PDB file of N, CA and C in Angstrom:
ATOM      1  N   MET Y   1     -13.795  13.040 -12.345  1.00 66.00           N
ATOM      2  CA  MET Y   1     -13.797  12.968 -10.888  1.00 66.00           C
ATOM      3  C   MET Y   1     -15.221  13.155 -10.377  1.00 66.00           C
ATOM      4  N   MET Y   2     -15.624  12.312  -9.470  1.00 79.00           N
ATOM      5  CA  MET Y   2     -16.980  12.335  -8.935  1.00 79.00           C
ATOM      6  C   MET Y   2     -17.083  13.317  -7.756  1.00 79.00           C
ATOM      7  N   ASP Y   3     -18.135  14.126  -7.765  1.00 86.00           N
ATOM      8  CA  ASP Y   3     -18.393  15.013  -6.638  1.00 86.00           C
ATOM      9  C   ASP Y   3     -18.977  14.203  -5.493  1.00 86.00           C
ATOM     10  N   LEU Y   4     -18.416  14.383  -4.319  1.00 92.00           N
ATOM     11  CA  LEU Y   4     -18.937  13.726  -3.125  1.00 92.00           C
ATOM     12  C   LEU Y   4     -19.834  14.699  -2.381  1.00 92.00           C
ATOM     13  N   PRO Y   5     -20.720  14.187  -1.534  1.00 96.00           N
ATOM     14  CA  PRO Y   5     -21.666  15.073  -0.852  1.00 96.00           C
ATOM     15  C   PRO Y   5     -20.968  16.041   0.101  1.00 96.00           C
ATOM     16  N   PRO Y   6     -21.455  17.273   0.168  1.00 96.00           N
ATOM     17  CA  PRO Y   6     -20.899  18.234   1.120  1.00 96.00           C
ATOM     18  C   PRO Y   6     -21.125  17.782   2.558  1.00 96.00           C
ATOM     19  N   SER Y   7     -20.262  18.220   3.439  1.00 97.00           N
ATOM     20  CA  SER Y   7     -20.391  17.893   4.861  1.00 97.00           C
ATOM     21  C   SER Y   7     -21.785  18.266   5.365  1.00 97.00           C
ATOM     22  N   GLY Y   8     -22.377  17.359   6.103  1.00 98.00           N
ATOM     23  CA  GLY Y   8     -23.708  17.577   6.669  1.00 98.00           C
ATOM     24  C   GLY Y   8     -24.844  17.040   5.828  1.00 98.00           C
ATOM     25  N   THR Y   9     -24.571  16.639   4.589  1.00 97.00           N
ATOM     26  CA  THR Y   9     -25.613  16.106   3.708  1.00 97.00           C
ATOM     27  C   THR Y   9     -26.182  14.816   4.291  1.00 97.00           C
ATOM     28  N   PRO Y  10     -27.501  14.722   4.490  1.00 98.00           N
ATOM     29  CA  PRO Y  10     -28.092  13.464   4.970  1.00 98.00           C
ATOM     30  C   PRO Y  10     -27.984  12.383   3.893  1.00 98.00           C
ATOM     31  N   LEU Y  11     -27.522  11.197   4.293  1.00 98.00           N
ATOM     32  CA  LEU Y  11     -27.352  10.090   3.363  1.00 98.00           C
ATOM     33  C   LEU Y  11     -28.280   8.921   3.653  1.00 98.00           C
ATOM     34  N   GLY Y  12     -28.871   8.896   4.820  1.00 98.00           N
ATOM     35  CA  GLY Y  12     -29.763   7.800   5.192  1.00 98.00           C
ATOM     36  C   GLY Y  12     -29.999   7.776   6.689  1.00 98.00           C
ATOM     37  N   HIS Y  13     -30.677   6.719   7.123  1.00 98.00           N
ATOM     38  CA  HIS Y  13     -31.004   6.555   8.544  1.00 98.00           C
ATOM     39  C   HIS Y  13     -30.517   5.197   9.036  1.00 98.00           C
ATOM     40  N   ILE Y  14     -29.940   5.205  10.210  1.00 97.00           N
ATOM     41  CA  ILE Y  14     -29.463   3.961  10.811  1.00 97.00           C
ATOM     42  C   ILE Y  14     -30.609   2.956  10.919  1.00 97.00           C
ATOM     43  N   SER Y  15     -31.772   3.417  11.296  1.00 97.00           N
ATOM     44  CA  SER Y  15     -32.921   2.525  11.491  1.00 97.00           C
ATOM     45  C   SER Y  15     -33.378   1.850  10.202  1.00 97.00           C
ATOM     46  N   ASP Y  16     -32.987   2.374   9.042  1.00 97.00           N
ATOM     47  CA  ASP Y  16     -33.355   1.760   7.760  1.00 97.00           C
ATOM     48  C   ASP Y  16     -32.363   0.685   7.315  1.00 97.00           C
ATOM     49  N   LEU Y  17     -31.168   0.679   7.911  1.00 96.00           N
ATOM     50  CA  LEU Y  17     -30.131  -0.265   7.490  1.00 96.00           C
ATOM     51  C   LEU Y  17     -30.288  -1.605   8.199  1.00 96.00           C
ATOM     52  N   PRO Y  18     -30.336  -2.693   7.435  1.00 95.00           N
ATOM     53  CA  PRO Y  18     -30.335  -4.005   8.084  1.00 95.00           C
ATOM     54  C   PRO Y  18     -28.988  -4.235   8.764  1.00 95.00           C
ATOM     55  N   ASP Y  19     -28.971  -5.090   9.763  1.00 95.00           N
ATOM     56  CA  ASP Y  19     -27.738  -5.394  10.495  1.00 95.00           C
ATOM     57  C   ASP Y  19     -27.496  -6.894  10.503  1.00 95.00           C
ATOM     58  N   PRO Y  20     -26.554  -7.402   9.743  1.00 96.00           N
ATOM     59  CA  PRO Y  20     -25.710  -6.693   8.786  1.00 96.00           C
ATOM     60  C   PRO Y  20     -26.433  -6.509   7.468  1.00 96.00           C
ATOM     61  N   GLY Y  21     -26.020  -5.507   6.721  1.00 95.00           N
ATOM     62  CA  GLY Y  21     -26.614  -5.277   5.411  1.00 95.00           C
ATOM     63  C   GLY Y  21     -26.285  -3.906   4.885  1.00 95.00           C
ATOM     64  N   GLY Y  22     -26.833  -3.608   3.722  1.00 96.00           N
ATOM     65  CA  GLY Y  22     -26.555  -2.329   3.102  1.00 96.00           C
ATOM     66  C   GLY Y  22     -27.653  -1.884   2.163  1.00 96.00           C
ATOM     67  N   LEU Y  23     -27.676  -0.578   1.905  1.00 97.00           N
ATOM     68  CA  LEU Y  23     -28.658   0.056   1.022  1.00 97.00           C
ATOM     69  C   LEU Y  23     -28.012   1.219   0.289  1.00 97.00           C
ATOM     70  N   GLU Y  24     -28.565   1.554  -0.864  1.00 98.00           N
ATOM     71  CA  GLU Y  24     -28.132   2.763  -1.551  1.00 98.00           C
ATOM     72  C   GLU Y  24     -28.385   3.960  -0.648  1.00 98.00           C
ATOM     73  N   ALA Y  25     -27.499   4.952  -0.727  1.00 98.00           N
ATOM     74  CA  ALA Y  25     -27.654   6.179   0.058  1.00 98.00           C
ATOM     75  C   ALA Y  25     -28.732   7.066  -0.548  1.00 98.00           C
ATOM     76  N   ASP Y  26     -29.276   7.960   0.274  1.00 95.00           N
ATOM     77  CA  ASP Y  26     -30.317   8.899  -0.144  1.00 95.00           C
ATOM     78  C   ASP Y  26     -29.698  10.175  -0.715  1.00 95.00           C
ATOM     79  N   TRP Y  27     -28.835  10.026  -1.705  1.00 94.00           N
ATOM     80  CA  TRP Y  27     -28.221  11.183  -2.345  1.00 94.00           C
ATOM     81  C   TRP Y  27     -28.076  10.860  -3.816  1.00 94.00           C
ATOM     82  N   ASP Y  28     -28.731  11.626  -4.656  1.00 91.00           N
ATOM     83  CA  ASP Y  28     -28.824  11.285  -6.073  1.00 91.00           C
ATOM     84  C   ASP Y  28     -27.716  11.857  -6.949  1.00 91.00           C
ATOM     85  N   ALA Y  29     -26.880  12.727  -6.422  1.00 93.00           N
ATOM     86  CA  ALA Y  29     -25.869  13.379  -7.253  1.00 93.00           C
ATOM     87  C   ALA Y  29     -24.704  12.459  -7.609  1.00 93.00           C
ATOM     88  N   ALA Y  30     -24.518  11.382  -6.859  1.00 92.00           N
ATOM     89  CA  ALA Y  30     -23.471  10.393  -7.152  1.00 92.00           C
ATOM     90  C   ALA Y  30     -23.926   9.066  -6.555  1.00 92.00           C
ATOM     91  N   PRO Y  31     -23.490   7.952  -7.144  1.00 96.00           N
ATOM     92  CA  PRO Y  31     -23.894   6.652  -6.620  1.00 96.00           C
ATOM     93  C   PRO Y  31     -23.123   6.291  -5.345  1.00 96.00           C
ATOM     94  N   LEU Y  32     -23.853   6.202  -4.236  1.00 98.00           N
ATOM     95  CA  LEU Y  32     -23.260   5.846  -2.947  1.00 98.00           C
ATOM     96  C   LEU Y  32     -24.106   4.770  -2.294  1.00 98.00           C
ATOM     97  N   PHE Y  33     -23.487   3.981  -1.405  1.00 98.00           N
ATOM     98  CA  PHE Y  33     -24.267   3.065  -0.578  1.00 98.00           C
ATOM     99  C   PHE Y  33     -23.722   3.037   0.834  1.00 98.00           C
ATOM    100  N   LEU Y  34     -24.591   2.656   1.748  1.00 98.00           N
ATOM    101  CA  LEU Y  34     -24.270   2.548   3.165  1.00 98.00           C
ATOM    102  C   LEU Y  34     -24.286   1.082   3.561  1.00 98.00           C
ATOM    103  N   VAL Y  35     -23.379   0.688   4.450  1.00 98.00           N
ATOM    104  CA  VAL Y  35     -23.381  -0.675   4.989  1.00 98.00           C
ATOM    105  C   VAL Y  35     -23.284  -0.596   6.505  1.00 98.00           C
ATOM    106  N   ARG Y  36     -23.845  -1.628   7.127  1.00 97.00           N
ATOM    107  CA  ARG Y  36     -23.852  -1.696   8.583  1.00 97.00           C
ATOM    108  C   ARG Y  36     -23.464  -3.087   9.036  1.00 97.00           C
ATOM    109  N   LYS Y  37     -22.635  -3.114  10.070  1.00 96.00           N
ATOM    110  CA  LYS Y  37     -22.281  -4.348  10.757  1.00 96.00           C
ATOM    111  C   LYS Y  37     -22.224  -4.004  12.233  1.00 96.00           C
ATOM    112  N   GLY Y  38     -23.288  -4.358  12.946  1.00 95.00           N
ATOM    113  CA  GLY Y  38     -23.381  -3.974  14.355  1.00 95.00           C
ATOM    114  C   GLY Y  38     -23.498  -2.469  14.482  1.00 95.00           C
ATOM    115  N   ASP Y  39     -22.639  -1.889  15.315  1.00 94.00           N
ATOM    116  CA  ASP Y  39     -22.656  -0.439  15.519  1.00 94.00           C
ATOM    117  C   ASP Y  39     -21.814   0.308  14.494  1.00 94.00           C
ATOM    118  N   ASP Y  40     -21.134  -0.420  13.618  1.00 97.00           N
ATOM    119  CA  ASP Y  40     -20.268   0.202  12.620  1.00 97.00           C
ATOM    120  C   ASP Y  40     -21.025   0.440  11.314  1.00 97.00           C
ATOM    121  N   ILE Y  41     -20.920   1.652  10.808  1.00 98.00           N
ATOM    122  CA  ILE Y  41     -21.578   2.036   9.554  1.00 98.00           C
ATOM    123  C   ILE Y  41     -20.532   2.692   8.667  1.00 98.00           C
ATOM    124  N   ARG Y  42     -20.572   2.352   7.389  1.00 98.00           N
ATOM    125  CA  ARG Y  42     -19.651   2.916   6.421  1.00 98.00           C
ATOM    126  C   ARG Y  42     -20.423   3.341   5.179  1.00 98.00           C
ATOM    127  N   CYS Y  43     -19.805   4.226   4.408  1.00 98.00           N
ATOM    128  CA  CYS Y  43     -20.358   4.665   3.132  1.00 98.00           C
ATOM    129  C   CYS Y  43     -19.276   4.483   2.068  1.00 98.00           C
ATOM    130  N   PHE Y  44     -19.682   3.945   0.922  1.00 98.00           N
ATOM    131  CA  PHE Y  44     -18.766   3.728  -0.187  1.00 98.00           C
ATOM    132  C   PHE Y  44     -19.402   4.217  -1.484  1.00 98.00           C
ATOM    133  N   VAL Y  45     -18.551   4.531  -2.443  1.00 97.00           N
ATOM    134  CA  VAL Y  45     -19.032   4.826  -3.790  1.00 97.00           C
ATOM    135  C   VAL Y  45     -19.566   3.522  -4.373  1.00 97.00           C
ATOM    136  N   ASN Y  46     -20.740   3.578  -4.958  1.00 97.00           N
ATOM    137  CA  ASN Y  46     -21.454   2.394  -5.451  1.00 97.00           C
ATOM    138  C   ASN Y  46     -20.999   2.006  -6.858  1.00 97.00           C
ATOM    139  N   ILE Y  47     -19.690   1.786  -6.991  1.00 95.00           N
ATOM    140  CA  ILE Y  47     -19.115   1.378  -8.271  1.00 95.00           C
ATOM    141  C   ILE Y  47     -18.038   0.340  -7.986  1.00 95.00           C
ATOM    142  N   CYS Y  48     -18.168  -0.828  -8.595  1.00 95.00           N
ATOM    143  CA  CYS Y  48     -17.144  -1.858  -8.463  1.00 95.00           C
ATOM    144  C   CYS Y  48     -15.908  -1.419  -9.259  1.00 95.00           C
ATOM    145  N   PRO Y  49     -14.721  -1.459  -8.653  1.00 94.00           N
ATOM    146  CA  PRO Y  49     -13.522  -1.032  -9.373  1.00 94.00           C
ATOM    147  C   PRO Y  49     -13.155  -1.943 -10.543  1.00 94.00           C
ATOM    148  N   HIS Y  50     -13.737  -3.125 -10.622  1.00 93.00           N
ATOM    149  CA  HIS Y  50     -13.416  -4.055 -11.704  1.00 93.00           C
ATOM    150  C   HIS Y  50     -14.016  -3.615 -13.034  1.00 93.00           C
ATOM    151  N   ALA Y  51     -15.323  -3.449 -13.086  1.00 88.00           N
ATOM    152  CA  ALA Y  51     -15.977  -3.164 -14.364  1.00 88.00           C
ATOM    153  C   ALA Y  51     -16.862  -1.919 -14.331  1.00 88.00           C
ATOM    154  N   GLY Y  52     -16.826  -1.181 -13.227  1.00 92.00           N
ATOM    155  CA  GLY Y  52     -17.586   0.058 -13.155  1.00 92.00           C
ATOM    156  C   GLY Y  52     -19.081  -0.115 -12.980  1.00 92.00           C
ATOM    157  N   ARG Y  53     -19.515  -1.301 -12.600  1.00 93.00           N
ATOM    158  CA  ARG Y  53     -20.951  -1.563 -12.387  1.00 93.00           C
ATOM    159  C   ARG Y  53     -21.338  -1.280 -10.942  1.00 93.00           C
ATOM    160  N   ALA Y  54     -22.632  -1.061 -10.718  1.00 95.00           N
ATOM    161  CA  ALA Y  54     -23.140  -0.835  -9.366  1.00 95.00           C
ATOM    162  C   ALA Y  54     -22.988  -2.092  -8.523  1.00 95.00           C
ATOM    163  N   LEU Y  55     -22.679  -1.893  -7.255  1.00 96.00           N
ATOM    164  CA  LEU Y  55     -22.606  -3.001  -6.308  1.00 96.00           C
ATOM    165  C   LEU Y  55     -23.978  -3.296  -5.697  1.00 96.00           C
ATOM    166  N   SER Y  56     -24.893  -2.355  -5.815  1.00 96.00           N
ATOM    167  CA  SER Y  56     -26.235  -2.575  -5.283  1.00 96.00           C
ATOM    168  C   SER Y  56     -27.063  -3.388  -6.269  1.00 96.00           C
ATOM    169  N   LEU Y  57     -28.072  -4.042  -5.723  1.00 94.00           N
ATOM    170  CA  LEU Y  57     -29.036  -4.792  -6.527  1.00 94.00           C
ATOM    171  C   LEU Y  57     -30.068  -3.816  -7.087  1.00 94.00           C
ATOM    172  N   PRO Y  58     -30.873  -4.216  -8.065  1.00 94.00           N
ATOM    173  CA  PRO Y  58     -31.865  -3.292  -8.638  1.00 94.00           C
ATOM    174  C   PRO Y  58     -32.826  -2.682  -7.608  1.00 94.00           C
ATOM    175  N   ASP Y  59     -33.085  -3.382  -6.501  1.00 95.00           N
ATOM    176  CA  ASP Y  59     -33.997  -2.835  -5.486  1.00 95.00           C
ATOM    177  C   ASP Y  59     -33.286  -1.946  -4.465  1.00 95.00           C
ATOM    178  N   GLY Y  60     -31.980  -1.684  -4.671  1.00 96.00           N
ATOM    179  CA  GLY Y  60     -31.242  -0.790  -3.784  1.00 96.00           C
ATOM    180  C   GLY Y  60     -30.489  -1.475  -2.663  1.00 96.00           C
ATOM    181  N   ARG Y  61     -30.754  -2.756  -2.447  1.00 96.00           N
ATOM    182  CA  ARG Y  61     -30.037  -3.473  -1.386  1.00 96.00           C
ATOM    183  C   ARG Y  61     -28.613  -3.795  -1.824  1.00 96.00           C
ATOM    184  N   VAL Y  62     -27.730  -3.914  -0.842  1.00 96.00           N
ATOM    185  CA  VAL Y  62     -26.356  -4.343  -1.071  1.00 96.00           C
ATOM    186  C   VAL Y  62     -26.208  -5.689  -0.376  1.00 96.00           C
ATOM    187  N   PHE Y  63     -25.739  -6.689  -1.114  1.00 92.00           N
ATOM    188  CA  PHE Y  63     -25.650  -8.038  -0.571  1.00 92.00           C
ATOM    189  C   PHE Y  63     -24.361  -8.216   0.218  1.00 92.00           C
ATOM    190  N   LEU Y  64     -24.502  -8.627   1.482  1.00 93.00           N
ATOM    191  CA  LEU Y  64     -23.349  -8.956   2.307  1.00 93.00           C
ATOM    192  C   LEU Y  64     -23.308 -10.461   2.478  1.00 93.00           C
ATOM    193  N   HIS Y  65     -22.223 -11.070   2.053  1.00 92.00           N
ATOM    194  CA  HIS Y  65     -22.043 -12.514   2.201  1.00 92.00           C
ATOM    195  C   HIS Y  65     -21.626 -12.814   3.635  1.00 92.00           C
ATOM    196  N   LYS Y  66     -22.466 -13.574   4.340  1.00 92.00           N
ATOM    197  CA  LYS Y  66     -22.234 -13.964   5.733  1.00 92.00           C
ATOM    198  C   LYS Y  66     -21.987 -12.760   6.641  1.00 92.00           C
ATOM    199  N   GLY Y  67     -22.468 -11.593   6.247  1.00 91.00           N
ATOM    200  CA  GLY Y  67     -22.315 -10.389   7.053  1.00 91.00           C
ATOM    201  C   GLY Y  67     -20.907  -9.847   7.107  1.00 91.00           C
ATOM    202  N   GLU Y  68     -20.002 -10.415   6.310  1.00 94.00           N
ATOM    203  CA  GLU Y  68     -18.586 -10.039   6.370  1.00 94.00           C
ATOM    204  C   GLU Y  68     -18.067  -9.360   5.112  1.00 94.00           C
ATOM    205  N   HIS Y  69     -18.651  -9.682   3.954  1.00 96.00           N
ATOM    206  CA  HIS Y  69     -18.109  -9.199   2.686  1.00 96.00           C
ATOM    207  C   HIS Y  69     -19.209  -8.645   1.782  1.00 96.00           C
ATOM    208  N   ILE Y  70     -18.952  -7.493   1.212  1.00 97.00           N
ATOM    209  CA  ILE Y  70     -19.814  -6.930   0.177  1.00 97.00           C
ATOM    210  C   ILE Y  70     -19.552  -7.742  -1.086  1.00 97.00           C
ATOM    211  N   LEU Y  71     -20.605  -8.171  -1.738  1.00 95.00           N
ATOM    212  CA  LEU Y  71     -20.472  -9.014  -2.920  1.00 95.00           C
ATOM    213  C   LEU Y  71     -20.961  -8.273  -4.158  1.00 95.00           C
ATOM    214  N   CYS Y  72     -20.103  -8.168  -5.171  1.00 95.00           N
ATOM    215  CA  CYS Y  72     -20.509  -7.577  -6.437  1.00 95.00           C
ATOM    216  C   CYS Y  72     -21.432  -8.565  -7.145  1.00 95.00           C
ATOM    217  N   PRO Y  73     -22.655  -8.150  -7.483  1.00 93.00           N
ATOM    218  CA  PRO Y  73     -23.599  -9.075  -8.100  1.00 93.00           C
ATOM    219  C   PRO Y  73     -23.273  -9.416  -9.556  1.00 93.00           C
ATOM    220  N   VAL Y  74     -22.336  -8.711 -10.168  1.00 92.00           N
ATOM    221  CA  VAL Y  74     -22.046  -8.936 -11.577  1.00 92.00           C
ATOM    222  C   VAL Y  74     -20.940  -9.976 -11.783  1.00 92.00           C
ATOM    223  N   HIS Y  75     -19.781  -9.763 -11.155  1.00 91.00           N
ATOM    224  CA  HIS Y  75     -18.651 -10.662 -11.379  1.00 91.00           C
ATOM    225  C   HIS Y  75     -18.153 -11.352 -10.116  1.00 91.00           C
ATOM    226  N   GLY Y  76     -18.819 -11.149  -8.979  1.00 92.00           N
ATOM    227  CA  GLY Y  76     -18.490 -11.878  -7.763  1.00 92.00           C
ATOM    228  C   GLY Y  76     -17.309 -11.365  -6.973  1.00 92.00           C
ATOM    229  N   ALA Y  77     -16.804 -10.177  -7.263  1.00 95.00           N
ATOM    230  CA  ALA Y  77     -15.735  -9.618  -6.437  1.00 95.00           C
ATOM    231  C   ALA Y  77     -16.274  -9.421  -5.019  1.00 95.00           C
ATOM    232  N   THR Y  78     -15.406  -9.580  -4.030  1.00 96.00           N
ATOM    233  CA  THR Y  78     -15.812  -9.379  -2.646  1.00 96.00           C
ATOM    234  C   THR Y  78     -14.930  -8.320  -1.995  1.00 96.00           C
ATOM    235  N   PHE Y  79     -15.540  -7.598  -1.053  1.00 98.00           N
ATOM    236  CA  PHE Y  79     -14.875  -6.504  -0.363  1.00 98.00           C
ATOM    237  C   PHE Y  79     -15.200  -6.594   1.124  1.00 98.00           C
ATOM    238  N   GLU Y  80     -14.205  -6.367   1.967  1.00 97.00           N
ATOM    239  CA  GLU Y  80     -14.413  -6.376   3.409  1.00 97.00           C
ATOM    240  C   GLU Y  80     -15.399  -5.270   3.766  1.00 97.00           C
ATOM    241  N   VAL Y  81     -16.393  -5.606   4.571  1.00 96.00           N
ATOM    242  CA  VAL Y  81     -17.521  -4.702   4.800  1.00 96.00           C
ATOM    243  C   VAL Y  81     -17.131  -3.382   5.471  1.00 96.00           C
ATOM    244  N   LEU Y  82     -16.147  -3.367   6.342  1.00 95.00           N
ATOM    245  CA  LEU Y  82     -15.826  -2.127   7.046  1.00 95.00           C
ATOM    246  C   LEU Y  82     -14.684  -1.339   6.412  1.00 95.00           C
ATOM    247  N   SER Y  83     -13.787  -2.020   5.705  1.00 97.00           N
ATOM    248  CA  SER Y  83     -12.656  -1.300   5.106  1.00 97.00           C
ATOM    249  C   SER Y  83     -12.815  -1.072   3.611  1.00 97.00           C
ATOM    250  N   GLY Y  84     -13.638  -1.896   2.941  1.00 97.00           N
ATOM    251  CA  GLY Y  84     -13.769  -1.820   1.495  1.00 97.00           C
ATOM    252  C   GLY Y  84     -12.632  -2.491   0.755  1.00 97.00           C
ATOM    253  N   LYS Y  85     -11.706  -3.114   1.480  1.00 97.00           N
ATOM    254  CA  LYS Y  85     -10.567  -3.801   0.865  1.00 97.00           C
ATOM    255  C   LYS Y  85     -11.060  -4.982   0.039  1.00 97.00           C
ATOM    256  N   CYS Y  86     -10.522  -5.142  -1.167  1.00 97.00           N
ATOM    257  CA  CYS Y  86     -10.887  -6.269  -2.017  1.00 97.00           C
ATOM    258  C   CYS Y  86     -10.343  -7.553  -1.391  1.00 97.00           C
ATOM    259  N   THR Y  87     -11.218  -8.545  -1.210  1.00 96.00           N
ATOM    260  CA  THR Y  87     -10.823  -9.804  -0.586  1.00 96.00           C
ATOM    261  C   THR Y  87     -10.921 -10.982  -1.541  1.00 96.00           C
ATOM    262  N   GLY Y  88     -11.387 -10.755  -2.772  1.00 95.00           N
ATOM    263  CA  GLY Y  88     -11.468 -11.840  -3.736  1.00 95.00           C
ATOM    264  C   GLY Y  88     -12.104 -11.389  -5.027  1.00 95.00           C
ATOM    265  N   GLY Y  89     -11.879 -12.179  -6.054  1.00 92.00           N
ATOM    266  CA  GLY Y  89     -12.486 -11.885  -7.347  1.00 92.00           C
ATOM    267  C   GLY Y  89     -11.641 -10.945  -8.178  1.00 92.00           C
ATOM    268  N   PRO Y  90     -12.222 -10.439  -9.261  1.00 91.00           N
ATOM    269  CA  PRO Y  90     -11.443  -9.723 -10.272  1.00 91.00           C
ATOM    270  C   PRO Y  90     -11.141  -8.247  -9.978  1.00 91.00           C
ATOM    271  N   ALA Y  91     -11.684  -7.662  -8.931  1.00 89.00           N
ATOM    272  CA  ALA Y  91     -11.537  -6.211  -8.743  1.00 89.00           C
ATOM    273  C   ALA Y  91     -10.113  -5.798  -8.406  1.00 89.00           C
ATOM    274  N   GLY Y  92      -9.518  -6.412  -7.396  1.00 89.00           N
ATOM    275  CA  GLY Y  92      -8.150  -6.086  -7.011  1.00 89.00           C
ATOM    276  C   GLY Y  92      -7.973  -4.797  -6.236  1.00 89.00           C
ATOM    277  N   GLU Y  93      -8.773  -3.792  -6.479  1.00 95.00           N
ATOM    278  CA  GLU Y  93      -8.655  -2.503  -5.814  1.00 95.00           C
ATOM    279  C   GLU Y  93      -9.730  -2.357  -4.742  1.00 95.00           C
ATOM    280  N   PRO Y  94      -9.480  -1.539  -3.714  1.00 97.00           N
ATOM    281  CA  PRO Y  94     -10.500  -1.313  -2.687  1.00 97.00           C
ATOM    282  C   PRO Y  94     -11.618  -0.398  -3.193  1.00 97.00           C
ATOM    283  N   LEU Y  95     -12.722  -0.412  -2.480  1.00 97.00           N
ATOM    284  CA  LEU Y  95     -13.811   0.523  -2.749  1.00 97.00           C
ATOM    285  C   LEU Y  95     -13.405   1.906  -2.263  1.00 97.00           C
ATOM    286  N   LYS Y  96     -13.944   2.939  -2.896  1.00 96.00           N
ATOM    287  CA  LYS Y  96     -13.690   4.306  -2.451  1.00 96.00           C
ATOM    288  C   LYS Y  96     -14.647   4.637  -1.319  1.00 96.00           C
ATOM    289  N   SER Y  97     -14.088   4.981  -0.167  1.00 96.00           N
ATOM    290  CA  SER Y  97     -14.929   5.290   0.988  1.00 96.00           C
ATOM    291  C   SER Y  97     -15.304   6.766   1.004  1.00 96.00           C
ATOM    292  N   VAL Y  98     -16.419   7.046   1.665  1.00 97.00           N
ATOM    293  CA  VAL Y  98     -16.929   8.404   1.827  1.00 97.00           C
ATOM    294  C   VAL Y  98     -17.054   8.652   3.330  1.00 97.00           C
ATOM    295  N   PRO Y  99     -16.390   9.676   3.853  1.00 97.00           N
ATOM    296  CA  PRO Y  99     -16.459   9.940   5.294  1.00 97.00           C
ATOM    297  C   PRO Y  99     -17.889  10.283   5.726  1.00 97.00           C
ATOM    298  N   ILE Y 100     -18.287   9.726   6.848  1.00 98.00           N
ATOM    299  CA  ILE Y 100     -19.625   9.991   7.396  1.00 98.00           C
ATOM    300  C   ILE Y 100     -19.523  10.315   8.880  1.00 98.00           C
ATOM    301  N   ARG Y 101     -20.618  10.856   9.394  1.00 98.00           N
ATOM    302  CA  ARG Y 101     -20.781  11.048  10.843  1.00 98.00           C
ATOM    303  C   ARG Y 101     -22.217  10.727  11.191  1.00 98.00           C
ATOM    304  N   LEU Y 102     -22.439  10.315  12.400  1.00 98.00           N
ATOM    305  CA  LEU Y 102     -23.785   9.975  12.858  1.00 98.00           C
ATOM    306  C   LEU Y 102     -24.347  11.125  13.655  1.00 98.00           C
ATOM    307  N   ASP Y 103     -25.615  11.426  13.387  1.00 97.00           N
ATOM    308  CA  ASP Y 103     -26.327  12.521  14.054  1.00 97.00           C
ATOM    309  C   ASP Y 103     -27.654  11.948  14.519  1.00 97.00           C
ATOM    310  N   GLY Y 104     -27.643  11.289  15.694  1.00 97.00           N
ATOM    311  CA  GLY Y 104     -28.819  10.546  16.135  1.00 97.00           C
ATOM    312  C   GLY Y 104     -29.018   9.378  15.191  1.00 97.00           C
ATOM    313  N   ASP Y 105     -30.189   9.296  14.569  1.00 98.00           N
ATOM    314  CA  ASP Y 105     -30.497   8.227  13.622  1.00 98.00           C
ATOM    315  C   ASP Y 105     -30.054   8.566  12.197  1.00 98.00           C
ATOM    316  N   VAL Y 106     -29.652   9.806  11.964  1.00 98.00           N
ATOM    317  CA  VAL Y 106     -29.303  10.267  10.615  1.00 98.00           C
ATOM    318  C   VAL Y 106     -27.818  10.020  10.341  1.00 98.00           C
ATOM    319  N   ILE Y 107     -27.539   9.475   9.167  1.00 98.00           N
ATOM    320  CA  ILE Y 107     -26.168   9.309   8.697  1.00 98.00           C
ATOM    321  C   ILE Y 107     -25.887  10.477   7.762  1.00 98.00           C
ATOM    322  N   ARG Y 108     -24.841  11.248   8.060  1.00 98.00           N
ATOM    323  CA  ARG Y 108     -24.517  12.433   7.272  1.00 98.00           C
ATOM    324  C   ARG Y 108     -23.093  12.344   6.719  1.00 98.00           C
ATOM    325  N   ALA Y 109     -22.870  13.001   5.598  1.00 98.00           N
ATOM    326  CA  ALA Y 109     -21.504  13.131   5.081  1.00 98.00           C
ATOM    327  C   ALA Y 109     -20.710  13.945   6.097  1.00 98.00           C
ATOM    328  N   ALA Y 110     -19.465  13.558   6.301  1.00 97.00           N
ATOM    329  CA  ALA Y 110     -18.624  14.271   7.274  1.00 97.00           C
ATOM    330  C   ALA Y 110     -17.902  15.435   6.604  1.00 97.00           C
TER     331      ALA Y 110
END
């Protein structure tokens, strides 16, 4: 079982997130990433449920196809950007979400 960040842990900054787009979170104890679509921001565990690989690219970016779907760079599974629901490909299961809250420009674990 993976430890998730304690409430209040800073995970990133809204101003660093492309819109739409995603980046790895600023927390090294577990693989997490943040995604943004307009004013909506979500955090997910950075592991594809299909093969256990990272959803982020080597430079930390998370690829959003047409701003609507998170795309696994390894096997092409797709996930709805705000819910993490699997929308195509081999994964079948949703992404594990991590509760967050916004504190000005700072994104924190809830």
